[in-house]
Short mmCIF file of C-alpha atoms in Angstrom, two decimals:
data_model
loop_
_atom_site.label_atom_id
_atom_site.label_comp_id
_atom_site.label_asym_id
_atom_site.label_seq_id
_atom_site.Cartn_x
_atom_site.Cartn_y
_atom_site.Cartn_z
CA MET A 1 147.83 -70.41 -112.87
CA ALA A 2 148.44 -71.56 -109.33
CA ASN A 3 145.46 -72.22 -107.10
CA VAL A 4 145.92 -71.25 -103.46
CA SER A 5 143.66 -71.63 -100.47
CA VAL A 6 141.99 -68.52 -99.11
CA TYR A 7 141.60 -68.37 -95.32
CA ASN A 8 139.35 -66.34 -93.07
CA MET A 9 140.38 -64.62 -89.85
CA GLU A 10 139.62 -67.80 -87.87
CA GLY A 11 142.24 -69.70 -89.87
CA GLU A 12 139.65 -71.78 -91.73
CA GLN A 13 139.68 -72.31 -95.48
CA ALA A 14 137.11 -70.05 -97.11
CA GLY A 15 137.72 -70.86 -100.76
CA THR A 16 140.46 -70.83 -103.38
CA LEU A 17 142.04 -68.17 -105.56
CA GLU A 18 143.90 -68.32 -108.86
CA LEU A 19 147.14 -66.38 -108.84
CA SER A 20 148.67 -64.91 -111.96
CA ASP A 21 151.76 -66.77 -113.17
CA VAL A 22 153.17 -63.46 -114.41
CA VAL A 23 153.53 -62.22 -110.82
CA PHE A 24 153.47 -65.32 -108.61
CA GLY A 25 154.88 -67.90 -111.03
CA ALA A 26 157.80 -65.97 -112.48
CA PRO A 27 161.29 -67.50 -112.64
CA VAL A 28 163.30 -66.48 -109.58
CA ASN A 29 166.15 -64.17 -110.58
CA GLU A 30 168.49 -64.44 -107.59
CA HIS A 31 170.81 -61.73 -108.88
CA LEU A 32 168.03 -59.12 -109.06
CA VAL A 33 166.66 -60.16 -105.66
CA HIS A 34 170.12 -59.74 -104.14
CA LEU A 35 170.57 -56.39 -105.89
CA ALA A 36 167.20 -55.14 -104.61
CA VAL A 37 168.04 -56.17 -101.03
CA VAL A 38 171.47 -54.52 -101.18
CA GLN A 39 169.93 -51.36 -102.63
CA TYR A 40 167.30 -51.20 -99.88
CA LEU A 41 169.90 -51.60 -97.12
CA ALA A 42 172.28 -49.13 -98.77
CA ASN A 43 169.52 -46.54 -99.08
CA GLN A 44 168.81 -46.84 -95.33
CA ARG A 45 172.36 -45.82 -94.43
CA GLN A 46 172.69 -42.25 -93.16
CA GLY A 47 176.29 -41.91 -94.31
CA THR A 48 177.09 -39.39 -91.55
CA GLN A 49 180.23 -41.08 -90.19
CA LYS A 50 183.13 -38.62 -89.92
CA ALA A 51 186.64 -38.61 -88.48
CA LYS A 52 189.37 -35.97 -88.73
CA THR A 53 192.51 -36.31 -90.83
CA ARG A 54 195.85 -34.86 -89.71
CA SER A 55 195.02 -31.62 -91.51
CA GLU A 56 191.80 -31.20 -89.51
CA VAL A 57 193.00 -32.06 -85.99
CA SER A 58 193.80 -28.97 -83.93
CA GLY A 59 197.34 -28.31 -82.73
CA GLY A 60 200.63 -29.74 -83.89
CA GLY A 61 201.82 -26.78 -85.86
CA LYS A 62 205.27 -26.84 -84.32
CA LYS A 63 207.88 -29.52 -85.03
CA PRO A 64 208.18 -31.54 -81.78
CA TRP A 65 211.99 -31.64 -81.85
CA ARG A 66 214.77 -30.87 -84.23
CA GLN A 67 215.36 -33.16 -87.20
CA LYS A 68 218.71 -34.64 -86.13
CA GLY A 69 220.78 -35.33 -83.08
CA THR A 70 218.09 -36.21 -80.52
CA GLY A 71 218.14 -40.01 -80.85
CA HIS A 72 214.43 -39.94 -81.64
CA ALA A 73 212.90 -40.74 -85.01
CA ARG A 74 212.21 -37.66 -87.10
CA GLN A 75 208.79 -36.13 -86.46
CA GLY A 76 207.03 -33.23 -88.13
CA SER A 77 203.85 -32.88 -86.04
CA ILE A 78 202.36 -34.27 -82.86
CA ARG A 79 199.08 -34.60 -84.77
CA ALA A 80 200.44 -37.15 -87.28
CA PRO A 81 198.54 -40.47 -87.33
CA GLN A 82 201.10 -42.38 -85.26
CA TRP A 83 200.71 -39.98 -82.34
CA LYS A 84 198.10 -40.27 -79.61
CA GLY A 85 195.45 -37.71 -80.46
CA GLY A 86 196.62 -37.55 -84.04
CA GLY A 87 194.48 -37.62 -87.16
CA VAL A 88 193.11 -40.76 -88.84
CA VAL A 89 194.98 -41.91 -91.94
CA PHE A 90 192.06 -42.68 -94.26
CA ALA A 91 189.31 -41.01 -92.27
CA PRO A 92 185.67 -41.72 -93.21
CA VAL A 93 183.78 -38.70 -94.51
CA PRO A 94 180.03 -38.13 -94.99
CA ARG A 95 178.85 -39.79 -98.19
CA ASP A 96 175.73 -41.01 -99.95
CA TYR A 97 175.57 -44.82 -100.13
CA SER A 98 172.34 -44.97 -102.11
CA PHE A 99 172.12 -46.15 -105.68
CA LYS A 100 169.30 -46.62 -108.20
CA MET A 101 167.76 -49.62 -109.89
CA ASN A 102 165.78 -49.55 -113.09
CA LYS A 103 161.99 -49.81 -112.72
CA LYS A 104 161.95 -53.04 -114.73
CA GLU A 105 164.62 -54.52 -112.48
CA LYS A 106 162.66 -53.56 -109.36
CA LYS A 107 159.47 -55.13 -110.71
CA ALA A 108 161.33 -58.29 -111.75
CA ALA A 109 162.92 -58.58 -108.30
CA LEU A 110 159.53 -58.16 -106.62
CA ARG A 111 157.97 -60.81 -108.87
CA SER A 112 160.87 -63.14 -108.01
CA ALA A 113 160.38 -62.55 -104.28
CA LEU A 114 156.62 -63.19 -104.46
CA SER A 115 157.14 -66.29 -106.63
CA ASP A 116 159.73 -67.59 -104.16
CA ALA A 117 157.32 -67.03 -101.26
CA LEU A 118 154.60 -69.01 -103.05
CA ALA A 119 156.95 -71.82 -104.09
CA ASN A 120 158.21 -72.25 -100.51
CA ASP A 121 154.78 -72.15 -98.84
CA ARG A 122 155.42 -68.76 -97.25
CA LEU A 123 152.39 -67.09 -98.85
CA ILE A 124 148.99 -66.89 -97.12
CA VAL A 125 145.91 -65.28 -98.67
CA LEU A 126 143.19 -63.85 -96.41
CA ASP A 127 139.67 -63.13 -97.61
CA GLU A 128 139.68 -59.94 -95.50
CA LEU A 129 141.34 -58.39 -92.46
CA LYS A 130 139.09 -55.97 -90.63
CA PHE A 131 138.49 -55.04 -86.98
CA ASP A 132 135.68 -53.12 -85.29
CA GLU A 133 138.16 -51.44 -82.94
CA ILE A 134 141.88 -51.07 -82.35
CA LYS A 135 142.74 -54.22 -80.44
CA THR A 136 146.19 -55.80 -80.38
CA LYS A 137 144.80 -58.97 -78.81
CA ALA A 138 142.43 -59.44 -81.76
CA PHE A 139 145.28 -59.05 -84.27
CA VAL A 140 147.47 -61.52 -82.36
CA LYS A 141 144.61 -64.02 -82.36
CA VAL A 142 144.33 -63.80 -86.17
CA MET A 143 148.12 -64.31 -86.56
CA ASN A 144 147.98 -67.31 -84.20
CA ASN A 145 145.09 -68.78 -86.20
CA LEU A 146 147.26 -68.54 -89.32
CA ASN A 147 150.42 -69.79 -87.52
CA VAL A 148 152.30 -66.60 -88.36
CA GLU A 149 155.12 -65.68 -85.98
CA LYS A 150 157.51 -63.54 -88.03
CA GLY A 151 155.55 -62.14 -90.93
CA LEU A 152 154.61 -59.37 -93.29
CA VAL A 153 150.96 -58.34 -93.63
CA VAL A 154 150.18 -56.60 -96.93
CA LEU A 155 147.06 -54.43 -97.17
CA GLU A 156 145.51 -52.87 -100.27
CA GLU A 157 144.62 -49.62 -98.50
CA ASN A 158 145.53 -48.03 -95.20
CA ASP A 159 143.25 -49.33 -92.44
CA PRO A 160 144.16 -47.49 -89.20
CA LYS A 161 142.43 -50.10 -87.03
CA VAL A 162 144.52 -52.93 -88.50
CA VAL A 163 147.77 -50.95 -88.58
CA MET A 164 147.39 -49.68 -85.00
CA SER A 165 146.38 -53.13 -83.75
CA ALA A 166 149.55 -54.62 -85.28
CA ARG A 167 151.92 -51.84 -84.23
CA ASN A 168 153.03 -53.38 -80.93
CA VAL A 169 153.22 -56.99 -82.13
CA ALA A 170 156.81 -58.19 -82.24
CA ASP A 171 158.15 -59.50 -85.57
CA ILE A 172 154.98 -58.54 -87.47
CA GLN A 173 155.13 -55.73 -90.00
CA THR A 174 152.29 -54.19 -91.97
CA THR A 175 152.68 -52.47 -95.33
CA LEU A 176 150.63 -51.31 -98.27
CA THR A 177 150.82 -52.68 -101.80
CA ASN A 178 152.31 -49.42 -103.09
CA ASN A 179 155.09 -49.63 -100.46
CA LEU A 180 155.84 -53.31 -100.98
CA CYS A 181 159.53 -54.05 -101.41
CA THR A 182 161.65 -57.14 -102.05
CA TYR A 183 163.58 -56.81 -98.78
CA ASP A 184 160.45 -57.03 -96.59
CA ILE A 185 159.21 -60.11 -98.48
CA MET A 186 162.54 -61.95 -98.23
CA LYS A 187 162.94 -61.09 -94.53
CA ALA A 188 159.51 -62.41 -93.52
CA LYS A 189 158.91 -66.08 -92.75
CA LYS A 190 155.27 -65.69 -93.82
CA VAL A 191 153.72 -63.17 -96.20
CA VAL A 192 150.01 -62.54 -95.54
CA LEU A 193 148.07 -60.92 -98.38
CA THR A 194 144.43 -59.92 -98.43
CA LYS A 195 142.46 -60.76 -101.59
CA GLU A 196 142.27 -57.05 -102.36
CA ALA A 197 146.05 -56.76 -102.02
CA VAL A 198 146.56 -59.70 -104.40
CA ALA A 199 144.34 -58.04 -107.02
CA LYS A 200 146.20 -54.75 -106.66
CA ILE A 201 149.63 -56.40 -106.91
CA GLU A 202 148.62 -58.33 -110.04
CA GLU A 203 147.29 -55.12 -111.57
CA VAL A 204 150.43 -53.07 -110.85
CA PHE A 205 153.25 -55.59 -111.22
CA ALA A 206 151.92 -57.78 -114.04
#
C-alpha cells in the first residue's frame, strides 16, 4: 500500500494515509482510459446537426432547360448539389453518438486514472474541506495553499457551502464520489480528495 501525506486546509501536513493498491496502485490500462474518455465526450454530443438533401430542398421541380441543343450541360433540377441553393450531397442528419461501456471496464478505467494521478504526483489528500459560510475567497485561499490551479475537488457528500464557494473559481471543478469519471480525472492537473472521499472510492471501486 502506498503512503501519502494528508494536508489540512492551510496546506500543512497533518498526517499520512495508506491507499489501497487495488484502486490507487492498479496497472494503468491506457486503452480503457482512452475508451472511457471517448465515451464521455461522445455522450455529451447533442447530435442535432441537420442539413437538407436535394429531395428536401424546396423548389426545382421543373427541368431548367431542355436536354439537348442549348450548349449547356444537361441539368435536371436547380436544386441539385452543384447549384447555388441546392441540397447537400451527404447531408448530416440527427443521430445518437453515445455508446456504452461495461461496468467492469468503467471501474478499471477509473482505477487506472486514479493510479496514474498518484504515480505522477497529481493526487492530494485533504483531512477535511469545510467552510462556515459560502465564501469564494476562502476556497481560493485553500487552493492556493495546496498549489492547485487547474484541479478537480472530489467530495464524499454534497456540501453546498463548498460547492457554492467553488462555483465561480476558474479551472476548478467539484464533484461527488458517485459522479466521479475518468475524463474529469485525466483533464485535471491536480486531483484533490478528502479523506472521506478516499474511503468511499475504495469501498465502491475496490
